[in-house]
Short mmCIF file of C-alpha atoms in Angstrom, two decimals:
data_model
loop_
_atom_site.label_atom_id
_atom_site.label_comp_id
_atom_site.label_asym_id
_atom_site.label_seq_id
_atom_site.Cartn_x
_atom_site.Cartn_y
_atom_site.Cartn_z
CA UNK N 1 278.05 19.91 -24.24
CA UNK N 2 276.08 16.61 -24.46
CA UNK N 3 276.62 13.62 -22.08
CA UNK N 4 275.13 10.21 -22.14
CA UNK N 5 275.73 7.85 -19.61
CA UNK N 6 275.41 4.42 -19.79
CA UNK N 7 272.11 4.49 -22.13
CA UNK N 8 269.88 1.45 -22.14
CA UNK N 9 266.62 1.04 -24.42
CA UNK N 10 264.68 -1.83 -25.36
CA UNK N 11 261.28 -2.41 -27.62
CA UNK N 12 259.51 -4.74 -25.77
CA UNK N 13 262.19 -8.26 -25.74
CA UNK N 14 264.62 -6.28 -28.29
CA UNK N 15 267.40 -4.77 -26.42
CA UNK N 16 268.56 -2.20 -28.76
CA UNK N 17 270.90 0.01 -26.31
CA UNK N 18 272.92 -2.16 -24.47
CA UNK N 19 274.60 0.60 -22.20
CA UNK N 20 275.90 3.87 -24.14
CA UNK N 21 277.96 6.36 -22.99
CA UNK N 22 279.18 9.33 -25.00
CA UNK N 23 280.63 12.83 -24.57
CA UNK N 24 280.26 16.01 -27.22
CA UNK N 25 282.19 18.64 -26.63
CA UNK N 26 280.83 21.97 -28.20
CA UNK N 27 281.81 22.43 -31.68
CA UNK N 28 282.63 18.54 -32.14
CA UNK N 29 281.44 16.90 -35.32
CA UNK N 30 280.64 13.01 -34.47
CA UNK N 31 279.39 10.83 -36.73
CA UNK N 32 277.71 7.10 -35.82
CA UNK N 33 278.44 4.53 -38.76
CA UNK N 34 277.18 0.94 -38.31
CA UNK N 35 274.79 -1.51 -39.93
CA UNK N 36 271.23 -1.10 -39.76
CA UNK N 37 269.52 -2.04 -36.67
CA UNK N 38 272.57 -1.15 -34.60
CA UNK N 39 270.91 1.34 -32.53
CA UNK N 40 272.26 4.31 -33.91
CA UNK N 41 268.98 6.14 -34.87
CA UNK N 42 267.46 4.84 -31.79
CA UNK N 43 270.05 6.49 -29.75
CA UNK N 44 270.05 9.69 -31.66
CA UNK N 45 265.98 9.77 -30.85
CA UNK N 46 267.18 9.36 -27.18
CA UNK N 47 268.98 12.41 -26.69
CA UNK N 48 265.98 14.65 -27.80
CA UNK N 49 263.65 12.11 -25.80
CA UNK N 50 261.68 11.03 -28.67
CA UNK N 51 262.56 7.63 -27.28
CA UNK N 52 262.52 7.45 -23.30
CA UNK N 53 265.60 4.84 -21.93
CA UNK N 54 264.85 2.75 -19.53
CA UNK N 55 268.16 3.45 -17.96
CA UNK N 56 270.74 5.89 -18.12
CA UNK N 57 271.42 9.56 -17.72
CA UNK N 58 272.06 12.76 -20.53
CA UNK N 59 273.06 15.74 -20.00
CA UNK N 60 272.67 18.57 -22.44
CA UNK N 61 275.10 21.63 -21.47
CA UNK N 62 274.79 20.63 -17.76
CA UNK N 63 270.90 20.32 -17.84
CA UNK N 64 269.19 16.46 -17.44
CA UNK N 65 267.06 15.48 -20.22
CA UNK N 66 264.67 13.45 -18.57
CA UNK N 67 264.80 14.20 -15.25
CA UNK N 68 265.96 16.58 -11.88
CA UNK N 69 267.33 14.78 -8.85
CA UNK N 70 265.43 16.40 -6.12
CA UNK N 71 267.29 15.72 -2.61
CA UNK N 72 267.94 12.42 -4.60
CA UNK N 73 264.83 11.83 -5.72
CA UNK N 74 264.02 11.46 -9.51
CA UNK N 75 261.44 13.93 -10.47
CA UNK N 76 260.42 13.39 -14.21
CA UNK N 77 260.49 16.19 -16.87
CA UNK N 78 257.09 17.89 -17.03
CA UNK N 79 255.89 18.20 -20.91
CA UNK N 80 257.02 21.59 -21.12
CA UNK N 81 260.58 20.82 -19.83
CA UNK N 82 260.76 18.38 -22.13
CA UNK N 83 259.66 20.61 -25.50
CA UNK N 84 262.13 23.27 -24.05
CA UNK N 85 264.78 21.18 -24.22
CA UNK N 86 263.97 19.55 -27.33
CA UNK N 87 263.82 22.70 -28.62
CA UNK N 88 267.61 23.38 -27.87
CA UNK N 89 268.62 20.36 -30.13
CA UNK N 90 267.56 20.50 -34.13
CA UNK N 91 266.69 17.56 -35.41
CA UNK N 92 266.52 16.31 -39.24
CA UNK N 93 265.14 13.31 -40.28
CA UNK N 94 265.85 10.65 -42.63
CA UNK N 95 262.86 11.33 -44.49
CA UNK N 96 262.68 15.49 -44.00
CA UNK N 97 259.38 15.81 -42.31
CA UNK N 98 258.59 18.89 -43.82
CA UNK N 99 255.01 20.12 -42.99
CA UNK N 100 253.44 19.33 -46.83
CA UNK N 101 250.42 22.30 -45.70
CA UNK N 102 253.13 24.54 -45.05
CA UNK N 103 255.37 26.50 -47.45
CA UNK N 104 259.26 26.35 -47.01
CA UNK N 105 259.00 29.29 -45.20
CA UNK N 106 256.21 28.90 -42.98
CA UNK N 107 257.90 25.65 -42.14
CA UNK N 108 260.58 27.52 -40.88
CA UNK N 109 259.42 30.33 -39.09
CA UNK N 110 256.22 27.90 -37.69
CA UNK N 111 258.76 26.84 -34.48
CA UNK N 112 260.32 30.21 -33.47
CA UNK N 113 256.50 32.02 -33.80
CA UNK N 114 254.18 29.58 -31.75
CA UNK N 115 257.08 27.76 -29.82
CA UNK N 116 259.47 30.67 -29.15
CA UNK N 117 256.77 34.10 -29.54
CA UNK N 118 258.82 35.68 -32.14
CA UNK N 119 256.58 37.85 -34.11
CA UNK N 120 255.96 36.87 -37.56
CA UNK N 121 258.19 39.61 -39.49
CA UNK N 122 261.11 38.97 -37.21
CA UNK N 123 260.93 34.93 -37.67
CA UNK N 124 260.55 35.66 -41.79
CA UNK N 125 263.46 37.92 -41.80
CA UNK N 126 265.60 35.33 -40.03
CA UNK N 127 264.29 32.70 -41.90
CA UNK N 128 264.68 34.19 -45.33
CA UNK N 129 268.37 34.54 -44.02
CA UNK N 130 268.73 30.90 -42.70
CA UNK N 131 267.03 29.77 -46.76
CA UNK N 132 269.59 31.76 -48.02
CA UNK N 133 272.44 30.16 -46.00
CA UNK N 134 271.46 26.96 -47.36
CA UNK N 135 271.05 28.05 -51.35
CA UNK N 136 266.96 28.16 -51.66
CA UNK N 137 266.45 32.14 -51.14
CA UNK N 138 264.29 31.19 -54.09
CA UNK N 139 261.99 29.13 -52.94
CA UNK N 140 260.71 30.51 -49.68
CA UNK N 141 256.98 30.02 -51.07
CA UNK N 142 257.48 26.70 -52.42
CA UNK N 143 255.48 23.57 -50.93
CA UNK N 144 257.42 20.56 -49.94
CA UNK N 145 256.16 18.52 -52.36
CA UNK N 146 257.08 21.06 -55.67
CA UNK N 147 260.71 20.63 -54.36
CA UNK N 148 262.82 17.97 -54.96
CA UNK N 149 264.27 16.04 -52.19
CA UNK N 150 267.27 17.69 -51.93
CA UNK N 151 265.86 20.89 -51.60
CA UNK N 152 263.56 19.30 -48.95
CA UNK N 153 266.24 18.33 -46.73
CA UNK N 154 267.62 21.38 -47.03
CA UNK N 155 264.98 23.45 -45.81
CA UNK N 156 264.43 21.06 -42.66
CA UNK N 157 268.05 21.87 -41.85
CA UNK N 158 267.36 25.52 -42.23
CA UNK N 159 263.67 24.18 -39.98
CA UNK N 160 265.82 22.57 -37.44
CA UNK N 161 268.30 25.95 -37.36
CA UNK N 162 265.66 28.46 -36.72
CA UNK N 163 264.99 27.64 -32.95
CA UNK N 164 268.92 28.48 -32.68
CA UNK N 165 270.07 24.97 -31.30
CA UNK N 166 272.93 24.51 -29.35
CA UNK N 167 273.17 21.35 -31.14
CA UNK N 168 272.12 19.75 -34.08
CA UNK N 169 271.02 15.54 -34.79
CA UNK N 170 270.98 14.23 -37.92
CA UNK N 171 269.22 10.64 -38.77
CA UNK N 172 270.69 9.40 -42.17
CA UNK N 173 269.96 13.00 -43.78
CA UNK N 174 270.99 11.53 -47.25
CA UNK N 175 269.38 8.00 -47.05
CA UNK N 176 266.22 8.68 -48.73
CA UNK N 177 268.21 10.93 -51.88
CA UNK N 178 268.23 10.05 -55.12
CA UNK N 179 272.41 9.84 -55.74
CA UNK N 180 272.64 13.14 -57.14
CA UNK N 181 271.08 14.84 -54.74
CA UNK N 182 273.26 13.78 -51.51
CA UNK N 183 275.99 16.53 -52.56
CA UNK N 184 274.16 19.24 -51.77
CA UNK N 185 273.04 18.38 -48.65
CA UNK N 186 276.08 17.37 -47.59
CA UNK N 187 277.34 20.47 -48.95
CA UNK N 188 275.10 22.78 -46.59
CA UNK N 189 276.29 20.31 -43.60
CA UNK N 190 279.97 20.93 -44.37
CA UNK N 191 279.15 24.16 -43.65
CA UNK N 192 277.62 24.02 -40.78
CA UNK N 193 280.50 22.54 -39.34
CA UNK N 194 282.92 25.51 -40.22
CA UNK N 195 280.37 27.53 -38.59
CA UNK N 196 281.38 25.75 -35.46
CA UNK N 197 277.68 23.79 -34.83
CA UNK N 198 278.35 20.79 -32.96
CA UNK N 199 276.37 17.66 -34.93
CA UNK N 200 275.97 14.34 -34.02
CA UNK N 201 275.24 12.60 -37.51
CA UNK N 202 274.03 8.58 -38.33
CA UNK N 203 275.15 8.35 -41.92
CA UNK N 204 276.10 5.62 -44.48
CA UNK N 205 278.10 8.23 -46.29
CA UNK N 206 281.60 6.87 -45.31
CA UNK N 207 283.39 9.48 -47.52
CA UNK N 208 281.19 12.52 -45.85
CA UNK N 209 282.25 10.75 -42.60
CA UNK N 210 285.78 10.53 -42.83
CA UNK N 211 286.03 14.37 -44.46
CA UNK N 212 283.82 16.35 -41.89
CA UNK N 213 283.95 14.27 -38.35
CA UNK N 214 286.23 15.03 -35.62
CA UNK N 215 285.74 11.02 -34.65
CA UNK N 216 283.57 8.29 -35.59
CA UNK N 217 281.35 5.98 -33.47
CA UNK N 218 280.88 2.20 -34.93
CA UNK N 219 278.15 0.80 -33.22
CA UNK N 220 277.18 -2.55 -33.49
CA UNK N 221 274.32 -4.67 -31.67
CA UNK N 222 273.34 -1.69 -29.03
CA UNK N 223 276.86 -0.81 -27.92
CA UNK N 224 279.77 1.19 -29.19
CA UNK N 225 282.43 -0.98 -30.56
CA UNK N 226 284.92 1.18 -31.44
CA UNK N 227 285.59 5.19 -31.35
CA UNK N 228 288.16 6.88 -33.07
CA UNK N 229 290.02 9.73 -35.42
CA UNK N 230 288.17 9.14 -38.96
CA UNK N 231 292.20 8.76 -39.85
CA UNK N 232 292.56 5.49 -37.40
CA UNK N 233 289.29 4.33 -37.53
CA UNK N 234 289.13 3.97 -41.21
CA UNK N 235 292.81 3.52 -41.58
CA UNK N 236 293.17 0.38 -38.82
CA UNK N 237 290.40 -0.18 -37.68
CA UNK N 238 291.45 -2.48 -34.34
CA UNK N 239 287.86 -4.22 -33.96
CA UNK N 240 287.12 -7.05 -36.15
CA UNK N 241 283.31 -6.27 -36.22
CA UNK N 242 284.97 -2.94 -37.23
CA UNK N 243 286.83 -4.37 -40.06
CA UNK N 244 284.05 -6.53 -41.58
CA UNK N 245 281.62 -3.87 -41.69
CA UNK N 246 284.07 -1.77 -43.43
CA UNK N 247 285.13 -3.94 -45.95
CA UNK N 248 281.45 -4.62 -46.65
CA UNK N 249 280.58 -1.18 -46.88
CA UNK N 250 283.60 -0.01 -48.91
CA UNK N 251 284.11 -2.41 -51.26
CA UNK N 252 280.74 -1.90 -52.66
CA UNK S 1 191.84 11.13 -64.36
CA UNK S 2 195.78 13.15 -64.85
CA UNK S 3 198.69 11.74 -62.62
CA UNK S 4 200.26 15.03 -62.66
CA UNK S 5 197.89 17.91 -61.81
CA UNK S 6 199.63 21.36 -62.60
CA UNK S 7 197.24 23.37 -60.65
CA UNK S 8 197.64 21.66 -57.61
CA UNK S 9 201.21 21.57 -57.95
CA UNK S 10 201.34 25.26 -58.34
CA UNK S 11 198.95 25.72 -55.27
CA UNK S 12 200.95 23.99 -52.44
CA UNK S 13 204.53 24.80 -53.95
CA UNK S 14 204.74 27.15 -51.60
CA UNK S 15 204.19 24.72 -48.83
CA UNK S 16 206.58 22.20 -49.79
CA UNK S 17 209.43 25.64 -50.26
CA UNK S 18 208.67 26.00 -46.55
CA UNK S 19 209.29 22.68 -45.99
CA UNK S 20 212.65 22.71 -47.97
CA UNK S 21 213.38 26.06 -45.85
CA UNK S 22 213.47 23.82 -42.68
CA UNK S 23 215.09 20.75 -44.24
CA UNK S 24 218.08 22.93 -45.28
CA UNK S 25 218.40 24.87 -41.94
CA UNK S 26 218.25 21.51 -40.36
CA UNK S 27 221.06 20.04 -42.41
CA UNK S 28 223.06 23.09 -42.19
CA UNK S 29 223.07 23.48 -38.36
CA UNK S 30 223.38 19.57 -37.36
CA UNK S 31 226.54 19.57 -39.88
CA UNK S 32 228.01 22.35 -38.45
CA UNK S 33 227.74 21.43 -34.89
CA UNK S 34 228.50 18.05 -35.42
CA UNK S 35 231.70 18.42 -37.23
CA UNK S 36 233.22 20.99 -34.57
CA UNK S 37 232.12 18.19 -31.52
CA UNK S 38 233.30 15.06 -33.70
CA UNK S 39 236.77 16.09 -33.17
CA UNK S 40 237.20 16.18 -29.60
CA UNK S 41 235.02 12.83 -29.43
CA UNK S 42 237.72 11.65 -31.72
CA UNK S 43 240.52 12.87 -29.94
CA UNK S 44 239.04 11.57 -26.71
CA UNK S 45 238.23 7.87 -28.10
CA UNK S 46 242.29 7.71 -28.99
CA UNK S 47 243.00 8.96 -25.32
CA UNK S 48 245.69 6.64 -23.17
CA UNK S 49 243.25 7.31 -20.22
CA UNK S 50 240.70 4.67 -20.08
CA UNK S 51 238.31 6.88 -18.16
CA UNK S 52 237.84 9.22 -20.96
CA UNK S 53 238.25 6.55 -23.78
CA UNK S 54 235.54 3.45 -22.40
CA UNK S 55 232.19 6.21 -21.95
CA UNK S 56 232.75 8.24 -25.36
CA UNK S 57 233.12 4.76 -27.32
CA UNK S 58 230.50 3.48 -25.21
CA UNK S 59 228.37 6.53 -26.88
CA UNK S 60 229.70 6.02 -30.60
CA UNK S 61 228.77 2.45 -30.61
CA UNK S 62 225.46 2.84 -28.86
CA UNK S 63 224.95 5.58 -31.81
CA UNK S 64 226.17 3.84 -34.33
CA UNK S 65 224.40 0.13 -33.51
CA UNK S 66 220.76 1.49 -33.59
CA UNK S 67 218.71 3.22 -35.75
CA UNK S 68 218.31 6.91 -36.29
CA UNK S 69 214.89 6.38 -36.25
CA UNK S 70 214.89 4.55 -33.00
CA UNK S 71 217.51 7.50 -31.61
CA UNK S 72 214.62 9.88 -32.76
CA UNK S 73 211.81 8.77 -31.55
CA UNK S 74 213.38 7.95 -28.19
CA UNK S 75 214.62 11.64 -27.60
CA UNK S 76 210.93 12.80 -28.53
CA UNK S 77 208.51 10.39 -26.95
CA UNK S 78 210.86 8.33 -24.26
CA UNK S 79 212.61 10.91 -22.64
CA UNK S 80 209.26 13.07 -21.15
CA UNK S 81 208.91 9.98 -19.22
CA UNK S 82 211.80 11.16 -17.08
CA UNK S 83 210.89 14.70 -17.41
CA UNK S 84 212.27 15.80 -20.45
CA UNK S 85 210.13 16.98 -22.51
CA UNK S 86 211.32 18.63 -25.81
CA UNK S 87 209.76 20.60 -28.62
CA UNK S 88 209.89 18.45 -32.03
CA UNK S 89 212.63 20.79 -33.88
CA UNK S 90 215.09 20.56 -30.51
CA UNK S 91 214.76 16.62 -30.24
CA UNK S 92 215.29 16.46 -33.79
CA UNK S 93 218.95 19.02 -33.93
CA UNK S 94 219.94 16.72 -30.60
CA UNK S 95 219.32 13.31 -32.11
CA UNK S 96 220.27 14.02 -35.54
CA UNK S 97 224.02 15.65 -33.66
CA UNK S 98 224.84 13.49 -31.24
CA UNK S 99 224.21 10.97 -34.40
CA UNK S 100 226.36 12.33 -37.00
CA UNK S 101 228.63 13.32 -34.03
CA UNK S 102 229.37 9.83 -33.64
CA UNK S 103 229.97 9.05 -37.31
CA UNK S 104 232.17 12.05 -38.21
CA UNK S 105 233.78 11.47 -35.08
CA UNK S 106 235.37 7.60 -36.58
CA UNK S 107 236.30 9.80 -39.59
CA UNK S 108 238.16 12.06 -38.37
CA UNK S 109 240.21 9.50 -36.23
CA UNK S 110 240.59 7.74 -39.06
CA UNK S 111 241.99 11.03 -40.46
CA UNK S 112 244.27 11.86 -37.53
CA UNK S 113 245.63 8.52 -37.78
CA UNK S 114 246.59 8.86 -41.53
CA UNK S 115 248.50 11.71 -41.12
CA UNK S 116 252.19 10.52 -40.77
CA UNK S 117 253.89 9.84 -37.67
CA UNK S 118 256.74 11.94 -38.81
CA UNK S 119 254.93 14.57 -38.64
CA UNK S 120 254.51 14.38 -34.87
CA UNK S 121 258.21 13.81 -34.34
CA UNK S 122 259.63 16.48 -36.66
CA UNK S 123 256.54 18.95 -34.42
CA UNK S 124 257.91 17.52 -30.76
CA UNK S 125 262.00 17.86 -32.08
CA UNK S 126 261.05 21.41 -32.44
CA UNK S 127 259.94 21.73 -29.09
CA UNK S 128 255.88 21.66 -29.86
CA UNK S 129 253.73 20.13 -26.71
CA UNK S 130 251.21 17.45 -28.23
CA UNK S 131 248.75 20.21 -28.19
CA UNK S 132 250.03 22.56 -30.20
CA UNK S 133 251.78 19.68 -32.65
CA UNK S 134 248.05 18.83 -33.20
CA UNK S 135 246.46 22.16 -33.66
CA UNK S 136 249.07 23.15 -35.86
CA UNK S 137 250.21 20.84 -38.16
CA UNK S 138 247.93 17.16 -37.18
CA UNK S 139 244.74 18.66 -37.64
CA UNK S 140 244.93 20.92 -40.70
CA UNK S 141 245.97 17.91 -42.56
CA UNK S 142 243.90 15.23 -41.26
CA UNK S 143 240.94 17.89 -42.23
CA UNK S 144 242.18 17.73 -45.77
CA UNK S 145 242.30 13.76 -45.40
CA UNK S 146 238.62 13.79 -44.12
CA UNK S 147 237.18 16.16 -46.61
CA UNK S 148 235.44 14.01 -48.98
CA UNK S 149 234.14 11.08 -46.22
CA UNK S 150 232.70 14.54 -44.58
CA UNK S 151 230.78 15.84 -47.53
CA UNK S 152 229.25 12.62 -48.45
CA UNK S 153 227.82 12.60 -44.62
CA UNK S 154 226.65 16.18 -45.48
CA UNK S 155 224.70 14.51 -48.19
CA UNK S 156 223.41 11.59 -46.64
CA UNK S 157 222.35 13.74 -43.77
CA UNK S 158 220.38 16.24 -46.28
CA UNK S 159 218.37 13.40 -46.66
CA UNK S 160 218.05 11.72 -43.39
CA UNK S 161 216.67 14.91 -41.61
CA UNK S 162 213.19 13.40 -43.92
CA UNK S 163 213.29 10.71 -40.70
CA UNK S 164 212.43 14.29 -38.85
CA UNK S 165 208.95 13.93 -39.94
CA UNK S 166 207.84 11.24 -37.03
CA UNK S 167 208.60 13.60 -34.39
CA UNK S 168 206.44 16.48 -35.82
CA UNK S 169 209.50 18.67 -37.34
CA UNK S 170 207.66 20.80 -40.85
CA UNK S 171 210.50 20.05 -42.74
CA UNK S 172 209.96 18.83 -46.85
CA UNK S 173 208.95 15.31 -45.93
CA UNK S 174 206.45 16.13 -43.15
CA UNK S 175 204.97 19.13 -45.63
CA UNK S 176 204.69 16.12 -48.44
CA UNK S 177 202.71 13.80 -46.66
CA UNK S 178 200.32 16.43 -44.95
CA UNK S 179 199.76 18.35 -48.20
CA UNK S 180 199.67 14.73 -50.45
CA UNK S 181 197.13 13.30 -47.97
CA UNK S 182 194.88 16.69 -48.16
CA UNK S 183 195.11 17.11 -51.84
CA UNK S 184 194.97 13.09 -52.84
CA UNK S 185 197.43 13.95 -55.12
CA UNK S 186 200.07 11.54 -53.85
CA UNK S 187 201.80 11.53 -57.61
CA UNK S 188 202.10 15.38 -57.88
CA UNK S 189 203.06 15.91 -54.52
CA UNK S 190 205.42 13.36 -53.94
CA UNK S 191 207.20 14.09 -57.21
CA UNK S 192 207.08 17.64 -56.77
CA UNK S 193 208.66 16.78 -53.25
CA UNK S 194 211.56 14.28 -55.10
CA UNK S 195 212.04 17.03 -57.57
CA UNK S 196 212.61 19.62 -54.54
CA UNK S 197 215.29 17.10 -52.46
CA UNK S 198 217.04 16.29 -56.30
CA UNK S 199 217.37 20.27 -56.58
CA UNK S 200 219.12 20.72 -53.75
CA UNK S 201 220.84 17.39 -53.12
CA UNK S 202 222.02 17.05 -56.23
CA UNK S 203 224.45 20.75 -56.72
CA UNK S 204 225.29 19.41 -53.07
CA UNK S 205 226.72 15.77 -54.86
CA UNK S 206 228.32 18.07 -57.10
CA UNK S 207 229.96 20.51 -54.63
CA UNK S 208 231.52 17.77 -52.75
CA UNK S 209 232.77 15.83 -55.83
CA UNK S 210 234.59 19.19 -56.59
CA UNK S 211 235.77 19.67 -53.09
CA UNK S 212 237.24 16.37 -53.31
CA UNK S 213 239.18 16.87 -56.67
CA UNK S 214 240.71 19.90 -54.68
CA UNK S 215 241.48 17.42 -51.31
CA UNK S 216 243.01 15.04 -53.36
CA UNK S 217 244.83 17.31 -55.46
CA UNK S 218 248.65 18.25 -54.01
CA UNK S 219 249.67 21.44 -51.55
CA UNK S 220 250.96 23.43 -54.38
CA UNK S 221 250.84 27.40 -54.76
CA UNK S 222 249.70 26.84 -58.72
CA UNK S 223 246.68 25.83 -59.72
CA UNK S 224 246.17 22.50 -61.21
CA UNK S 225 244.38 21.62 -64.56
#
């Protein structure tokens, strides 16, 4: 489903892909634990090219995300390639995103009606279904900022659902929640994954993690140090970077 | 000998409304015009491509380095020289646009710029081109951003178009000093003239402070106290 090969990205002297490689198979849950500044947004942003690589190759259900090879030649993505297949991947961001001029609704159906041409009742009906699939059937004419941040999040997942990805990304969805909040968000991602949605998910929520991935990614310093069942991974971990960040992050 | 004469007052208010006619039309096309053009200048001052970036700052700092007055007189008396020779009202909607062009123009960058970067991303993850990212969700709220900076250039313009005078547009200024300098009653004309720009000017001042009390309030489907 998605394929990354051997991913490098710098910011001008900071290397922060050091060669990533990484296959999803449809349906997979994978989540990317690791201490800040390991990459793991960065690569995340990569696979819906709102970061370009410098080197490196992904493949999103057989399609190239940045480029054809034209009798071997690299042709680039035009823009329009490139918002097509962004718009195969949701994306939700650590801190939601929501359009503030926007109700919850018109932030969902604004995609599907000026990106995909669904007319305006349609992309309502579907979106009133998608708000009640993630609890807010209430609060379709709500503005982002009369919500509280849980709610938030939860309508940029049912945002990011609307174009009907065959994937979806999530960037620390929980980081910016106030504690009580993070359940409910989590909540409407657990469900997603019975539904069968194949996520890739950066998270610091090593319980979450452990309960809803199908394997875990530890990446440290641009790379992937270790990749496992939550079971082993958490259980014995083999990698000593592995281990320390563990300990630090569990014994808190 | 009385400061204020009433008759005289009475006699040429008529004038001076004419006058008031043309500052207000004046005011009210240049703003119009110029905030529809300052936003592609804006957009094309924050181009990547130098070509379209180096001529349109070129123009806003030209603009915005000399004097109206200079900008004025220059499109009235300087440009015949090279054959183009324009009636009074037309040099004055030209120079008095491409002027507040350049202006409104900074504000709105300044406005497109405030508007959070996150708000491009989460528009380009769901497969918006730049275009339609900035018609759609950039722009409205950059306009929101921008709303008070723009009404207090919709006042200061009100009273700038009185610089119209020196290239023979009959707006309230012009009508002041021809009727003032006829009559000899510079203190009745002249104040009648203040009172005239303070009647208008000053429910403008007030109908920007309230649009800015709604800018500033939240998006929010109730109304605030």
């Amino acid at each position: 489903m998605i394929e990354l090969v051997d991913i490098h990205k710098s910011f001008g002297s900071l290397e922060v892909l050091r060669g990533v490689s990484l296959t999803v198979g449809t349906g997979e849950v994978i989540c990317i634990i690791g201490p800040s500044g390991s990459g793991k947004s960065t690569l995340l942003r990569c696979i819906n090219h709102l970061e370009n690589p410098e080197r490196g190759a992904i493949r999103i259900a057989g399609h190239s995300v940045y480029y054809d090879l034209v009798d071997g030649v690299r042709q680039p993505h035009s823009k329009q390639r490139i918002a097509e297949v962004r718009a195969k991947l949701g994306m939700v961001f650590q801190s939601f995103n929501l359009f503030p001029h926007l109700t919850a609704l018109e932030n969902i159906i604004e995609a599907p009606v000026h990106v995909g041409g669904m007319s305006k009742k349609d992309a309502s009906a579907r979106a009133l279904e998608l708000m009640r699939r993630v609890g807010l059937e209430d609060k379709a004419d709500y503005y982002p900022e009369e919500m509280s941040g849980g709610q938030q999040q939860r309508t940029a997942i049912a945002r990011a659902l609307a174009m009907g990805p065959a994937a979806m990304l999530f960037d620390e969805p929980t980081s910016a929640l106030d504690p009580e909040l993070v359940h409910e968000v989590l909540e409407v991602m657990r469900r997603l994954r019975d539904d069968g949605m194949t996520m890739i998910i950066v998270t610091h929520e090593m319980n979450f993690a452990r309960q809803v991935a199908n394997r875990i990614l530890f990446m440290d310093r641009g790379v992937i140090v270790e990749e496992d069942s939550p079971e082993r991974l958490f259980g014995s971990p083999r990698e000593q970077r592995t281990r320390a960040f563990l300990k630090n992050v569990l014994e808190r | 000998m009385d400061l204020l004469n009433l008759d005289v007052a009475r006699q040429y208010l008529g004038v001076l409304l004419q006058g008031l006619l043309i500052t207000v039309g004046l005011t009210l096309s240049v703003i119009t015009m110029s905030c529809a053009l300052a936003i592609p200048v804006a957009l094309a001052r924050m181009s990547p491509n130098r070509l379209i970036r180096t001529p349109v700052s070129a123009y806003v700092e030209l603009i915005r380095a000399t004097p109206l007055l200079l900008q004025l007189v220059y499109i009235y008396y300087v440009l015949p020289s090279f054959g183009i020779r324009l009636p009074g009202m037309a040099a004055a909607v030209i120079g008095l646009t491409l002027n507040y062009t350049a202006y409104l123009s900074e504000v709105y960058r300044g406005g497109i710029k405030a508007v959070n970067q996150g708000q491009w991303q989460a528009a380009a993850a769901l497969g918006m081109t730049d275009t339609l990212a900035f018609r759609r969700i950039i722009l409205p709220q950059a306009i929101r951003i921008v709303i008070p900076s723009l009404g207090n250039y919709f006042i200061s313009l009100f009273k700038d178009t009185a610089l119209c005078s020196v290239v023979g547009v009959q707006e309230l200024m012009f009508k002041g000093q021809i009727v003032s300098a006829r009559s000899f009653q510079y203190f009745t004309i002249y104040t009648l003239t203040g009172i005239l720009y303070l009647a208008v000017g000053y429910p403008s001042a007030l109908l920007v402070r309230w649009l800015e009390s709604i800018s500033s309030r939240g998006y929010s489907r109730r109304k605030r106290r």
